[in-house]
Amino acid sequence: MTWVQALILGLVQGLTEFLPISSSAHLRIVSAVFFGDDAGASFTAVTQLGTEAAVLVFFAKDIWRIVLAWFAGVGERLTKRGAPDLPLHDQPTMKLPVITAEHARVLDERAQRELDYRIGWYVIIATIPIGVLGFLFKDQIRTGARNLWLVSFMLIAFALVIAAGEYYGRKIRPLEQLTTRDGLIMGFAQCLALIPGVSRSGATATAGLFLGLEREAAVRFSFLLAIPAVTASGLFSLPDAFEPAGEGLNASGPQLLVATILAFGVGYASVAWLLKFVGKHSLDWFVGYRIVLGLTVMGLLAGGVVSAT
C-alpha cells in the first residue's frame, strides 16, 4: 500500500463509517476501482478503531455516565435484591422528561440513572449475537463476503430496507422507552453488517425505526451499540492487518496509524453532522445514493472494468 492509498482509504473510512451507506463497501469499492486491489477486511477493521475512538470522544460524558450507572445499578441489585422500589432493567423509564425551552428532553437524576443503567445492559446483551457470528464466520467475512457482486447487491437491497423502515416506522418512541427486546433485535440487526454493503448504522437504526423508535434515538443507540463490537473486531484484526492472509494491499504500521488517525478526525465531524441531520431529515436521502452506487458497481463488473474478487 502506498501513502496516497492509505490516506484516501482513511478519509473514506471516516466519511462513511457512521452514514448508512456502509464504510466497508466503500473501502472495498474505492480500493478496487482506483487501486485495482482489495485493502482487506483487516485494514477496514483496524481503521474502524479510529472512528470508534471518535464515538468514544463525542459521547464521552454519556458513556461515562452509563458505565457508572451500570456498576451502581448492579451493586444496588446485589445488595438490595428484591427491593420493590428498584425498577426492572427491561422496563421503560416511567418518569417523563422535562422539555426545556430549547426543546431538549431532560430527565431528573434518578430517571437518568435508571435509563443509563438499562442502556448499559442493552449494549452488553445486544453485542453477544455479532460477537458469536463474527467469530464463527470470520473466514467467510474476509473472503467470499467481499465479492463485489454481493457488495453491490447488498447496497441496493438494503437501501430498500431502509426506505421501508422510514415508511412503516412510527418514529414515536423516545430513547427513554427502549426495552431489552428492542436492544436484542437491534443487536441481531447489527449482525447483518458483517456483510459489506449493509452498513452497521443503517441496519441497527433501521431496526429501531421498525420498532417505532424516534429517528435520533435509533441512531444514537446504534452508535453506542457499535462501540464494543467494532473495538473488539479492530483489536482482533490488528495482527492480520500487517500480514494479510490472502492477496491484497499490505499496509505498514505507520500507514495504518495515520489512516486510523485520519479516520478519527473525519469520523468525529461525521458523527456530529449525522445526529443533527437525522433530527430534521429522513434516512431516505441515503437510499438513492446506495442504489446509484450499487448499480454503478454492477455496471463496472459487467463491463469487466473491475474484478469481483
PDB file of C-alpha atoms in Angstrom:
ATOM      1  CA  MET A   1       0.000   0.000   0.000  1.00  0.00           C
ATOM      2  CA  THR A   2       1.258   3.464  -0.873  1.00  0.00           C
ATOM      3  CA  TRP A   3       0.867   6.509   1.347  1.00  0.00           C
ATOM      4  CA  VAL A   4      -1.653   8.032  -1.057  1.00  0.00           C
ATOM      5  CA  GLN A   5      -3.763   4.885  -0.857  1.00  0.00           C
ATOM      6  CA  ALA A   6      -3.563   4.820   2.946  1.00  0.00           C
ATOM      7  CA  LEU A   7      -4.628   8.465   3.216  1.00  0.00           C
ATOM      8  CA  ILE A   8      -7.520   8.089   0.774  1.00  0.00           C
ATOM      9  CA  LEU A   9      -8.808   4.937   2.460  1.00  0.00           C
ATOM     10  CA  GLY A  10      -8.530   6.531   5.915  1.00  0.00           C
ATOM     11  CA  LEU A  11     -10.524   9.510   4.655  1.00  0.00           C
ATOM     12  CA  VAL A  12     -13.174   7.224   3.127  1.00  0.00           C
ATOM     13  CA  GLN A  13     -13.449   5.279   6.378  1.00  0.00           C
ATOM     14  CA  GLY A  14     -14.010   8.444   8.395  1.00  0.00           C
ATOM     15  CA  LEU A  15     -16.581   9.846   5.962  1.00  0.00           C
ATOM     16  CA  THR A  16     -18.669   6.700   5.580  1.00  0.00           C
ATOM     17  CA  GLU A  17     -18.486   4.784   8.881  1.00  0.00           C
ATOM     18  CA  PHE A  18     -21.458   6.477  10.520  1.00  0.00           C
ATOM     19  CA  LEU A  19     -23.572   7.144   7.471  1.00  0.00           C
ATOM     20  CA  PRO A  20     -25.990   4.346   6.474  1.00  0.00           C
ATOM     21  CA  ILE A  21     -24.040   3.650   3.278  1.00  0.00           C
ATOM     22  CA  SER A  22     -21.543   1.002   4.514  1.00  0.00           C
ATOM     23  CA  SER A  23     -17.946   2.030   5.108  1.00  0.00           C
ATOM     24  CA  SER A  24     -16.684  -1.493   4.406  1.00  0.00           C
ATOM     25  CA  ALA A  25     -18.390  -1.428   0.996  1.00  0.00           C
ATOM     26  CA  HIS A  26     -16.836   1.950   0.182  1.00  0.00           C
ATOM     27  CA  LEU A  27     -13.356   0.823   1.185  1.00  0.00           C
ATOM     28  CA  ARG A  28     -13.796  -2.306  -0.927  1.00  0.00           C
ATOM     29  CA  ILE A  29     -15.092  -0.360  -3.938  1.00  0.00           C
ATOM     30  CA  VAL A  30     -12.580   2.501  -3.755  1.00  0.00           C
ATOM     31  CA  SER A  31      -9.616   0.139  -3.408  1.00  0.00           C
ATOM     32  CA  ALA A  32     -10.860  -1.991  -6.323  1.00  0.00           C
ATOM     33  CA  VAL A  33     -11.792   0.835  -8.712  1.00  0.00           C
ATOM     34  CA  PHE A  34      -8.865   3.180  -8.085  1.00  0.00           C
ATOM     35  CA  PHE A  35      -6.133   0.849  -6.856  1.00  0.00           C
ATOM     36  CA  GLY A  36      -7.006  -2.419  -8.613  1.00  0.00           C
ATOM     37  CA  ASP A  37      -6.850  -4.420  -5.400  1.00  0.00           C
ATOM     38  CA  ASP A  38      -8.567  -5.005  -2.060  1.00  0.00           C
ATOM     39  CA  ALA A  39      -7.434  -3.179   1.076  1.00  0.00           C
ATOM     40  CA  GLY A  40      -8.654  -6.182   3.040  1.00  0.00           C
ATOM     41  CA  ALA A  41     -11.115  -6.777   5.864  1.00  0.00           C
ATOM     42  CA  SER A  42      -8.369  -6.415   8.470  1.00  0.00           C
ATOM     43  CA  PHE A  43      -7.378  -2.929   7.246  1.00  0.00           C
ATOM     44  CA  THR A  44     -11.058  -1.968   7.394  1.00  0.00           C
ATOM     45  CA  ALA A  45     -11.455  -3.313  10.925  1.00  0.00           C
ATOM     46  CA  VAL A  46      -8.327  -1.587  12.214  1.00  0.00           C
ATOM     47  CA  THR A  47      -9.158   1.839  10.752  1.00  0.00           C
ATOM     48  CA  GLN A  48     -12.599   1.472  12.336  1.00  0.00           C
ATOM     49  CA  LEU A  49     -10.776   1.826  15.653  1.00  0.00           C
ATOM     50  CA  GLY A  50     -10.240   5.450  14.670  1.00  0.00           C
ATOM     51  CA  THR A  51     -13.910   6.091  14.008  1.00  0.00           C
ATOM     52  CA  GLU A  52     -14.935   4.283  17.190  1.00  0.00           C
ATOM     53  CA  ALA A  53     -12.473   6.457  19.099  1.00  0.00           C
ATOM     54  CA  ALA A  54     -14.382   9.397  17.632  1.00  0.00           C
ATOM     55  CA  VAL A  55     -17.598   7.950  19.101  1.00  0.00           C
ATOM     56  CA  LEU A  56     -15.902   7.499  22.477  1.00  0.00           C
ATOM     57  CA  VAL A  57     -14.794  11.129  22.493  1.00  0.00           C
ATOM     58  CA  PHE A  58     -18.083  12.511  21.165  1.00  0.00           C
ATOM     59  CA  PHE A  59     -20.195  10.533  23.650  1.00  0.00           C
ATOM     60  CA  ALA A  60     -17.604  10.580  26.450  1.00  0.00           C
ATOM     61  CA  LYS A  61     -19.959  12.128  29.020  1.00  0.00           C
ATOM     62  CA  ASP A  62     -22.805   9.771  28.086  1.00  0.00           C
ATOM     63  CA  ILE A  63     -20.559   6.703  28.110  1.00  0.00           C
ATOM     64  CA  TRP A  64     -19.004   7.606  31.461  1.00  0.00           C
ATOM     65  CA  ARG A  65     -22.468   8.188  32.922  1.00  0.00           C
ATOM     66  CA  ILE A  66     -23.712   4.853  31.550  1.00  0.00           C
ATOM     67  CA  VAL A  67     -20.708   2.946  32.917  1.00  0.00           C
ATOM     68  CA  LEU A  68     -21.104   4.489  36.383  1.00  0.00           C
ATOM     69  CA  ALA A  69     -24.862   3.876  36.378  1.00  0.00           C
ATOM     70  CA  TRP A  70     -24.404   0.256  35.301  1.00  0.00           C
ATOM     71  CA  PHE A  71     -21.931  -0.560  38.066  1.00  0.00           C
ATOM     72  CA  ALA A  72     -24.032   1.315  40.611  1.00  0.00           C
ATOM     73  CA  GLY A  73     -27.179  -0.458  39.434  1.00  0.00           C
ATOM     74  CA  VAL A  74     -25.579  -3.881  39.604  1.00  0.00           C
ATOM     75  CA  GLY A  75     -24.285  -3.074  43.078  1.00  0.00           C
ATOM     76  CA  GLU A  76     -27.741  -1.997  44.238  1.00  0.00           C
ATOM     77  CA  ARG A  77     -29.381  -5.119  42.946  1.00  0.00           C
ATOM     78  CA  LEU A  78     -26.782  -7.349  44.568  1.00  0.00           C
ATOM     79  CA  THR A  79     -27.190  -5.696  47.960  1.00  0.00           C
ATOM     80  CA  LYS A  80     -30.934  -4.944  47.794  1.00  0.00           C
ATOM     81  CA  ARG A  81     -32.213  -7.831  45.696  1.00  0.00           C
ATOM     82  CA  GLY A  82     -35.970  -7.907  45.571  1.00  0.00           C
ATOM     83  CA  ALA A  83     -36.472  -4.364  46.877  1.00  0.00           C
ATOM     84  CA  PRO A  84     -39.842  -3.164  45.491  1.00  0.00           C
ATOM     85  CA  ASP A  85     -38.604   0.363  44.709  1.00  0.00           C
ATOM     86  CA  LEU A  86     -35.986  -0.843  42.213  1.00  0.00           C
ATOM     87  CA  PRO A  87     -37.324  -0.968  38.647  1.00  0.00           C
ATOM     88  CA  LEU A  88     -36.506  -3.915  36.391  1.00  0.00           C
ATOM     89  CA  HIS A  89     -33.865  -3.096  33.821  1.00  0.00           C
ATOM     90  CA  ASP A  90     -36.130  -4.151  30.946  1.00  0.00           C
ATOM     91  CA  GLN A  91     -38.886  -1.692  31.837  1.00  0.00           C
ATOM     92  CA  PRO A  92     -39.102   1.697  30.179  1.00  0.00           C
ATOM     93  CA  THR A  93     -38.284   4.721  32.311  1.00  0.00           C
ATOM     94  CA  MET A  94     -41.610   5.696  33.824  1.00  0.00           C
ATOM     95  CA  LYS A  95     -40.808   9.328  34.580  1.00  0.00           C
ATOM     96  CA  LEU A  96     -41.364  11.597  31.621  1.00  0.00           C
ATOM     97  CA  PRO A  97     -38.562  14.009  30.715  1.00  0.00           C
ATOM     98  CA  VAL A  98     -38.868  17.740  31.145  1.00  0.00           C
ATOM     99  CA  ILE A  99     -38.955  19.671  27.871  1.00  0.00           C
ATOM    100  CA  THR A 100     -36.639  22.679  28.052  1.00  0.00           C
ATOM    101  CA  ALA A 101     -37.026  25.955  26.206  1.00  0.00           C
ATOM    102  CA  GLU A 102     -34.551  24.634  23.642  1.00  0.00           C
ATOM    103  CA  HIS A 103     -36.921  21.669  23.053  1.00  0.00           C
ATOM    104  CA  ALA A 104     -34.433  19.242  24.592  1.00  0.00           C
ATOM    105  CA  ARG A 105     -35.570  16.444  26.887  1.00  0.00           C
ATOM    106  CA  VAL A 106     -34.029  16.432  30.350  1.00  0.00           C
ATOM    107  CA  LEU A 107     -34.613  13.614  32.868  1.00  0.00           C
ATOM    108  CA  ASP A 108     -34.308  14.066  36.602  1.00  0.00           C
ATOM    109  CA  GLU A 109     -31.246  12.490  38.207  1.00  0.00           C
ATOM    110  CA  ARG A 110     -32.852   9.208  39.285  1.00  0.00           C
ATOM    111  CA  ALA A 111     -34.679   8.664  35.993  1.00  0.00           C
ATOM    112  CA  GLN A 112     -31.496   9.408  34.030  1.00  0.00           C
ATOM    113  CA  ARG A 113     -29.532   6.946  36.177  1.00  0.00           C
ATOM    114  CA  GLU A 114     -32.192   4.299  35.596  1.00  0.00           C
ATOM    115  CA  LEU A 115     -32.100   4.882  31.835  1.00  0.00           C
ATOM    116  CA  ASP A 116     -28.293   4.765  31.737  1.00  0.00           C
ATOM    117  CA  TYR A 117     -28.296   1.509  33.730  1.00  0.00           C
ATOM    118  CA  ARG A 118     -30.696  -0.109  31.279  1.00  0.00           C
ATOM    119  CA  ILE A 119     -28.782   1.118  28.224  1.00  0.00           C
ATOM    120  CA  GLY A 120     -25.616  -0.392  29.663  1.00  0.00           C
ATOM    121  CA  TRP A 121     -27.368  -3.769  29.834  1.00  0.00           C
ATOM    122  CA  TYR A 122     -28.832  -3.386  26.358  1.00  0.00           C
ATOM    123  CA  VAL A 123     -25.411  -2.735  24.823  1.00  0.00           C
ATOM    124  CA  ILE A 124     -23.964  -5.802  26.580  1.00  0.00           C
ATOM    125  CA  ILE A 125     -26.832  -8.103  25.601  1.00  0.00           C
ATOM    126  CA  ALA A 126     -27.082  -6.809  22.032  1.00  0.00           C
ATOM    127  CA  THR A 127     -23.357  -7.285  21.407  1.00  0.00           C
ATOM    128  CA  ILE A 128     -23.465 -11.041  22.034  1.00  0.00           C
ATOM    129  CA  PRO A 129     -25.013 -12.058  18.645  1.00  0.00           C
ATOM    130  CA  ILE A 130     -22.437 -10.268  16.476  1.00  0.00           C
ATOM    131  CA  GLY A 131     -19.624 -11.487  18.705  1.00  0.00           C
ATOM    132  CA  VAL A 132     -20.660 -15.113  18.214  1.00  0.00           C
ATOM    133  CA  LEU A 133     -21.421 -14.876  14.485  1.00  0.00           C
ATOM    134  CA  GLY A 134     -18.353 -12.753  13.779  1.00  0.00           C
ATOM    135  CA  PHE A 135     -16.137 -15.395  15.360  1.00  0.00           C
ATOM    136  CA  LEU A 136     -17.846 -18.336  13.659  1.00  0.00           C
ATOM    137  CA  PHE A 137     -17.796 -16.788  10.179  1.00  0.00           C
ATOM    138  CA  LYS A 138     -14.577 -14.739  10.355  1.00  0.00           C
ATOM    139  CA  ASP A 139     -13.006 -16.563   7.384  1.00  0.00           C
ATOM    140  CA  GLN A 140     -16.044 -16.048   5.141  1.00  0.00           C
ATOM    141  CA  ILE A 141     -16.213 -12.374   6.150  1.00  0.00           C
ATOM    142  CA  ARG A 142     -12.630 -11.856   4.997  1.00  0.00           C
ATOM    143  CA  THR A 143     -13.031 -13.720   1.701  1.00  0.00           C
ATOM    144  CA  GLY A 144     -16.339 -14.543  -0.008  1.00  0.00           C
ATOM    145  CA  ALA A 145     -18.338 -11.758   1.637  1.00  0.00           C
ATOM    146  CA  ARG A 146     -16.086  -9.181  -0.059  1.00  0.00           C
ATOM    147  CA  ASN A 147     -17.142 -10.233  -3.565  1.00  0.00           C
ATOM    148  CA  LEU A 148     -18.175  -7.029  -5.334  1.00  0.00           C
ATOM    149  CA  TRP A 149     -21.284  -8.613  -6.836  1.00  0.00           C
ATOM    150  CA  LEU A 150     -22.502  -9.362  -3.315  1.00  0.00           C
ATOM    151  CA  VAL A 151     -21.436  -5.926  -2.068  1.00  0.00           C
ATOM    152  CA  SER A 152     -23.276  -4.074  -4.831  1.00  0.00           C
ATOM    153  CA  PHE A 153     -26.380  -6.252  -4.400  1.00  0.00           C
ATOM    154  CA  MET A 154     -26.480  -5.554  -0.651  1.00  0.00           C
ATOM    155  CA  LEU A 155     -26.113  -1.819  -1.264  1.00  0.00           C
ATOM    156  CA  ILE A 156     -29.278  -1.887  -3.357  1.00  0.00           C
ATOM    157  CA  ALA A 157     -31.242  -4.460  -1.339  1.00  0.00           C
ATOM    158  CA  PHE A 158     -30.648  -2.781   1.996  1.00  0.00           C
ATOM    159  CA  ALA A 159     -31.448   0.610   0.518  1.00  0.00           C
ATOM    160  CA  LEU A 160     -34.969  -0.734   0.069  1.00  0.00           C
ATOM    161  CA  VAL A 161     -34.994  -1.976   3.666  1.00  0.00           C
ATOM    162  CA  ILE A 162     -34.000   1.490   4.922  1.00  0.00           C
ATOM    163  CA  ALA A 163     -36.738   3.046   2.800  1.00  0.00           C
ATOM    164  CA  ALA A 164     -39.257   0.585   4.246  1.00  0.00           C
ATOM    165  CA  GLY A 165     -38.134   1.421   7.785  1.00  0.00           C
ATOM    166  CA  GLU A 166     -38.656   5.116   7.138  1.00  0.00           C
ATOM    167  CA  TYR A 167     -42.063   4.494   5.558  1.00  0.00           C
ATOM    168  CA  TYR A 168     -43.521   1.998   8.035  1.00  0.00           C
ATOM    169  CA  GLY A 169     -41.720   3.060  11.239  1.00  0.00           C
ATOM    170  CA  ARG A 170     -43.927   5.159  13.501  1.00  0.00           C
ATOM    171  CA  LYS A 171     -40.961   7.057  14.988  1.00  0.00           C
ATOM    172  CA  ILE A 172     -42.827   7.998  18.190  1.00  0.00           C
ATOM    173  CA  ARG A 173     -40.858   6.230  20.935  1.00  0.00           C
ATOM    174  CA  PRO A 174     -38.049   8.201  22.620  1.00  0.00           C
ATOM    175  CA  LEU A 175     -34.868   6.631  23.963  1.00  0.00           C
ATOM    176  CA  GLU A 176     -36.455   6.514  27.440  1.00  0.00           C
ATOM    177  CA  GLN A 177     -38.821   3.785  26.185  1.00  0.00           C
ATOM    178  CA  LEU A 178     -36.090   1.454  24.913  1.00  0.00           C
ATOM    179  CA  THR A 179     -36.546  -2.127  26.211  1.00  0.00           C
ATOM    180  CA  THR A 180     -34.498  -5.317  26.344  1.00  0.00           C
ATOM    181  CA  ARG A 181     -36.435  -6.658  23.353  1.00  0.00           C
ATOM    182  CA  ASP A 182     -35.557  -3.547  21.334  1.00  0.00           C
ATOM    183  CA  GLY A 183     -31.887  -3.842  22.200  1.00  0.00           C
ATOM    184  CA  LEU A 184     -31.760  -7.545  21.311  1.00  0.00           C
ATOM    185  CA  ILE A 185     -33.498  -7.031  17.953  1.00  0.00           C
ATOM    186  CA  MET A 186     -31.132  -4.191  17.084  1.00  0.00           C
ATOM    187  CA  GLY A 187     -28.252  -6.419  18.175  1.00  0.00           C
ATOM    188  CA  PHE A 188     -29.283  -9.131  15.727  1.00  0.00           C
ATOM    189  CA  ALA A 189     -29.720  -6.459  13.045  1.00  0.00           C
ATOM    190  CA  GLN A 190     -26.124  -5.399  13.676  1.00  0.00           C
ATOM    191  CA  CYS A 191     -25.037  -8.906  12.582  1.00  0.00           C
ATOM    192  CA  LEU A 192     -26.101  -8.043   9.035  1.00  0.00           C
ATOM    193  CA  ALA A 193     -23.254  -5.510   8.959  1.00  0.00           C
ATOM    194  CA  LEU A 194     -20.803  -8.415   8.785  1.00  0.00           C
ATOM    195  CA  ILE A 195     -21.653  -8.364   5.068  1.00  0.00           C
ATOM    196  CA  PRO A 196     -20.066  -5.362   3.299  1.00  0.00           C
ATOM    197  CA  GLY A 197     -22.778  -3.253   1.708  1.00  0.00           C
ATOM    198  CA  VAL A 198     -25.296  -3.458   4.539  1.00  0.00           C
ATOM    199  CA  SER A 199     -23.998  -0.730   6.905  1.00  0.00           C
ATOM    200  CA  ARG A 200     -23.835  -1.183  10.661  1.00  0.00           C
ATOM    201  CA  SER A 201     -25.512   2.125  11.460  1.00  0.00           C
ATOM    202  CA  GLY A 202     -28.051   1.566   8.687  1.00  0.00           C
ATOM    203  CA  ALA A 203     -29.002  -1.915   9.943  1.00  0.00           C
ATOM    204  CA  THR A 204     -29.358  -1.013  13.616  1.00  0.00           C
ATOM    205  CA  ALA A 205     -31.024   2.352  13.051  1.00  0.00           C
ATOM    206  CA  THR A 206     -33.497   0.850  10.576  1.00  0.00           C
ATOM    207  CA  ALA A 207     -34.348  -1.907  13.047  1.00  0.00           C
ATOM    208  CA  GLY A 208     -35.010   0.849  15.572  1.00  0.00           C
ATOM    209  CA  LEU A 209     -37.337   2.597  13.126  1.00  0.00           C
ATOM    210  CA  PHE A 210     -39.303  -0.622  12.571  1.00  0.00           C
ATOM    211  CA  LEU A 211     -39.608  -0.856  16.372  1.00  0.00           C
ATOM    212  CA  GLY A 212     -41.168   2.608  16.433  1.00  0.00           C
ATOM    213  CA  LEU A 213     -38.198   4.500  17.877  1.00  0.00           C
ATOM    214  CA  GLU A 214     -37.648   8.122  17.016  1.00  0.00           C
ATOM    215  CA  ARG A 215     -35.026   8.505  14.312  1.00  0.00           C
ATOM    216  CA  GLU A 216     -32.495  10.289  16.511  1.00  0.00           C
ATOM    217  CA  ALA A 217     -32.991   7.757  19.333  1.00  0.00           C
ATOM    218  CA  ALA A 218     -32.405   4.851  16.951  1.00  0.00           C
ATOM    219  CA  VAL A 219     -29.249   6.443  15.507  1.00  0.00           C
ATOM    220  CA  ARG A 220     -27.869   7.420  18.915  1.00  0.00           C
ATOM    221  CA  PHE A 221     -28.304   3.906  20.319  1.00  0.00           C
ATOM    222  CA  SER A 222     -26.801   2.405  17.150  1.00  0.00           C
ATOM    223  CA  PHE A 223     -23.634   4.440  17.780  1.00  0.00           C
ATOM    224  CA  LEU A 224     -23.383   3.213  21.362  1.00  0.00           C
ATOM    225  CA  LEU A 225     -24.128  -0.358  20.303  1.00  0.00           C
ATOM    226  CA  ALA A 226     -21.277  -0.385  17.793  1.00  0.00           C
ATOM    227  CA  ILE A 227     -18.568   0.514  20.311  1.00  0.00           C
ATOM    228  CA  PRO A 228     -17.787  -2.907  21.857  1.00  0.00           C
ATOM    229  CA  ALA A 229     -18.212  -4.901  18.628  1.00  0.00           C
ATOM    230  CA  VAL A 230     -16.134  -2.624  16.411  1.00  0.00           C
ATOM    231  CA  THR A 231     -13.429  -2.122  19.046  1.00  0.00           C
ATOM    232  CA  ALA A 232     -13.109  -5.875  19.605  1.00  0.00           C
ATOM    233  CA  SER A 233     -13.044  -6.524  15.852  1.00  0.00           C
ATOM    234  CA  GLY A 234     -10.339  -3.920  15.285  1.00  0.00           C
ATOM    235  CA  LEU A 235      -8.099  -5.227  18.061  1.00  0.00           C
ATOM    236  CA  PHE A 236      -8.640  -8.822  16.962  1.00  0.00           C
ATOM    237  CA  SER A 237      -7.744  -7.941  13.351  1.00  0.00           C
ATOM    238  CA  LEU A 238      -4.677  -5.868  14.214  1.00  0.00           C
ATOM    239  CA  PRO A 239      -2.093  -8.678  13.708  1.00  0.00           C
ATOM    240  CA  ASP A 240      -3.684  -9.748  10.397  1.00  0.00           C
ATOM    241  CA  ALA A 241      -3.603  -6.203   9.008  1.00  0.00           C
ATOM    242  CA  PHE A 242       0.196  -6.325   8.784  1.00  0.00           C
ATOM    243  CA  GLU A 243       0.267  -9.765   7.146  1.00  0.00           C
ATOM    244  CA  PRO A 244      -2.958 -10.309   5.159  1.00  0.00           C
ATOM    245  CA  ALA A 245      -3.823 -13.979   4.708  1.00  0.00           C
ATOM    246  CA  GLY A 246      -4.774 -13.523   1.033  1.00  0.00           C
ATOM    247  CA  GLU A 247      -3.832 -11.226  -1.780  1.00  0.00           C
ATOM    248  CA  GLY A 248      -4.355  -7.533  -1.307  1.00  0.00           C
ATOM    249  CA  LEU A 249      -2.810  -4.267  -0.239  1.00  0.00           C
ATOM    250  CA  ASN A 250      -0.401  -4.610   2.664  1.00  0.00           C
ATOM    251  CA  ALA A 251      -0.238  -1.532   4.915  1.00  0.00           C
ATOM    252  CA  SER A 252       2.749  -0.720   7.072  1.00  0.00           C
ATOM    253  CA  GLY A 253       2.432   0.190  10.733  1.00  0.00           C
ATOM    254  CA  PRO A 254       2.873   3.952  10.163  1.00  0.00           C
ATOM    255  CA  GLN A 255       0.346   3.855   7.295  1.00  0.00           C
ATOM    256  CA  LEU A 256      -2.223   2.085   9.478  1.00  0.00           C
ATOM    257  CA  LEU A 257      -1.630   4.581  12.270  1.00  0.00           C
ATOM    258  CA  VAL A 258      -2.016   7.641  10.044  1.00  0.00           C
ATOM    259  CA  ALA A 259      -5.096   6.195   8.280  1.00  0.00           C
ATOM    260  CA  THR A 260      -6.673   5.463  11.675  1.00  0.00           C
ATOM    261  CA  ILE A 261      -5.936   8.968  12.989  1.00  0.00           C
ATOM    262  CA  LEU A 262      -7.395  10.492   9.823  1.00  0.00           C
ATOM    263  CA  ALA A 263     -10.482   8.305  10.196  1.00  0.00           C
ATOM    264  CA  PHE A 264     -10.822   9.563  13.775  1.00  0.00           C
ATOM    265  CA  GLY A 265     -10.779  13.243  12.817  1.00  0.00           C
ATOM    266  CA  VAL A 266     -13.157  12.939   9.890  1.00  0.00           C
ATOM    267  CA  GLY A 267     -15.344  10.471  11.783  1.00  0.00           C
ATOM    268  CA  TYR A 268     -15.829  12.881  14.686  1.00  0.00           C
ATOM    269  CA  ALA A 269     -17.155  15.527  12.321  1.00  0.00           C
ATOM    270  CA  SER A 270     -19.343  12.904  10.645  1.00  0.00           C
ATOM    271  CA  VAL A 271     -20.975  11.878  13.955  1.00  0.00           C
ATOM    272  CA  ALA A 272     -21.814  15.469  14.828  1.00  0.00           C
ATOM    273  CA  TRP A 273     -23.230  16.122  11.373  1.00  0.00           C
ATOM    274  CA  LEU A 274     -25.360  12.962  11.202  1.00  0.00           C
ATOM    275  CA  LEU A 275     -27.007  13.480  14.600  1.00  0.00           C
ATOM    276  CA  LYS A 276     -28.051  16.984  13.531  1.00  0.00           C
ATOM    277  CA  PHE A 277     -29.136  15.743  10.117  1.00  0.00           C
ATOM    278  CA  VAL A 278     -31.441  12.963  11.339  1.00  0.00           C
ATOM    279  CA  GLY A 279     -33.135  15.386  13.703  1.00  0.00           C
ATOM    280  CA  LYS A 280     -34.667  17.133  10.691  1.00  0.00           C
ATOM    281  CA  HIS A 281     -34.311  14.732   7.753  1.00  0.00           C
ATOM    282  CA  SER A 282     -35.103  11.102   6.986  1.00  0.00           C
ATOM    283  CA  LEU A 283     -32.666   8.362   6.037  1.00  0.00           C
ATOM    284  CA  ASP A 284     -34.302   8.304   2.598  1.00  0.00           C
ATOM    285  CA  TRP A 285     -31.636  10.777   1.486  1.00  0.00           C
ATOM    286  CA  PHE A 286     -29.135   7.922   1.541  1.00  0.00           C
ATOM    287  CA  VAL A 287     -31.378   5.406  -0.235  1.00  0.00           C
ATOM    288  CA  GLY A 288     -30.956   6.882  -3.703  1.00  0.00           C
ATOM    289  CA  TYR A 289     -27.194   7.167  -3.282  1.00  0.00           C
ATOM    290  CA  ARG A 290     -26.912   3.499  -2.282  1.00  0.00           C
ATOM    291  CA  ILE A 291     -28.937   2.381  -5.298  1.00  0.00           C
ATOM    292  CA  VAL A 292     -26.947   4.507  -7.744  1.00  0.00           C
ATOM    293  CA  LEU A 293     -23.645   3.288  -6.292  1.00  0.00           C
ATOM    294  CA  GLY A 294     -24.759  -0.343  -6.357  1.00  0.00           C
ATOM    295  CA  LEU A 295     -25.907  -0.134  -9.979  1.00  0.00           C
ATOM    296  CA  THR A 296     -22.695   1.671 -10.964  1.00  0.00           C
ATOM    297  CA  VAL A 297     -20.536  -1.063  -9.449  1.00  0.00           C
ATOM    298  CA  MET A 298     -22.635  -3.737 -11.176  1.00  0.00           C
ATOM    299  CA  GLY A 299     -22.100  -1.939 -14.476  1.00  0.00           C
ATOM    300  CA  LEU A 300     -18.338  -1.816 -13.914  1.00  0.00           C
ATOM    301  CA  LEU A 301     -18.332  -5.522 -13.070  1.00  0.00           C
ATOM    302  CA  ALA A 302     -20.428  -6.439 -16.099  1.00  0.00           C
ATOM    303  CA  GLY A 303     -18.136  -4.382 -18.327  1.00  0.00           C
ATOM    304  CA  GLY A 304     -15.038  -6.052 -16.944  1.00  0.00           C
ATOM    305  CA  VAL A 305     -13.653  -2.755 -15.649  1.00  0.00           C
ATOM    306  CA  VAL A 306     -13.135  -4.188 -12.161  1.00  0.00           C
ATOM    307  CA  SER A 307     -12.890  -7.719 -10.867  1.00  0.00           C
ATOM    308  CA  ALA A 308     -15.438  -9.068  -8.403  1.00  0.00           C
ATOM    309  CA  THR A 309     -12.698 -10.609  -6.292  1.00  0.00           C
TER     310      THR A 309
END
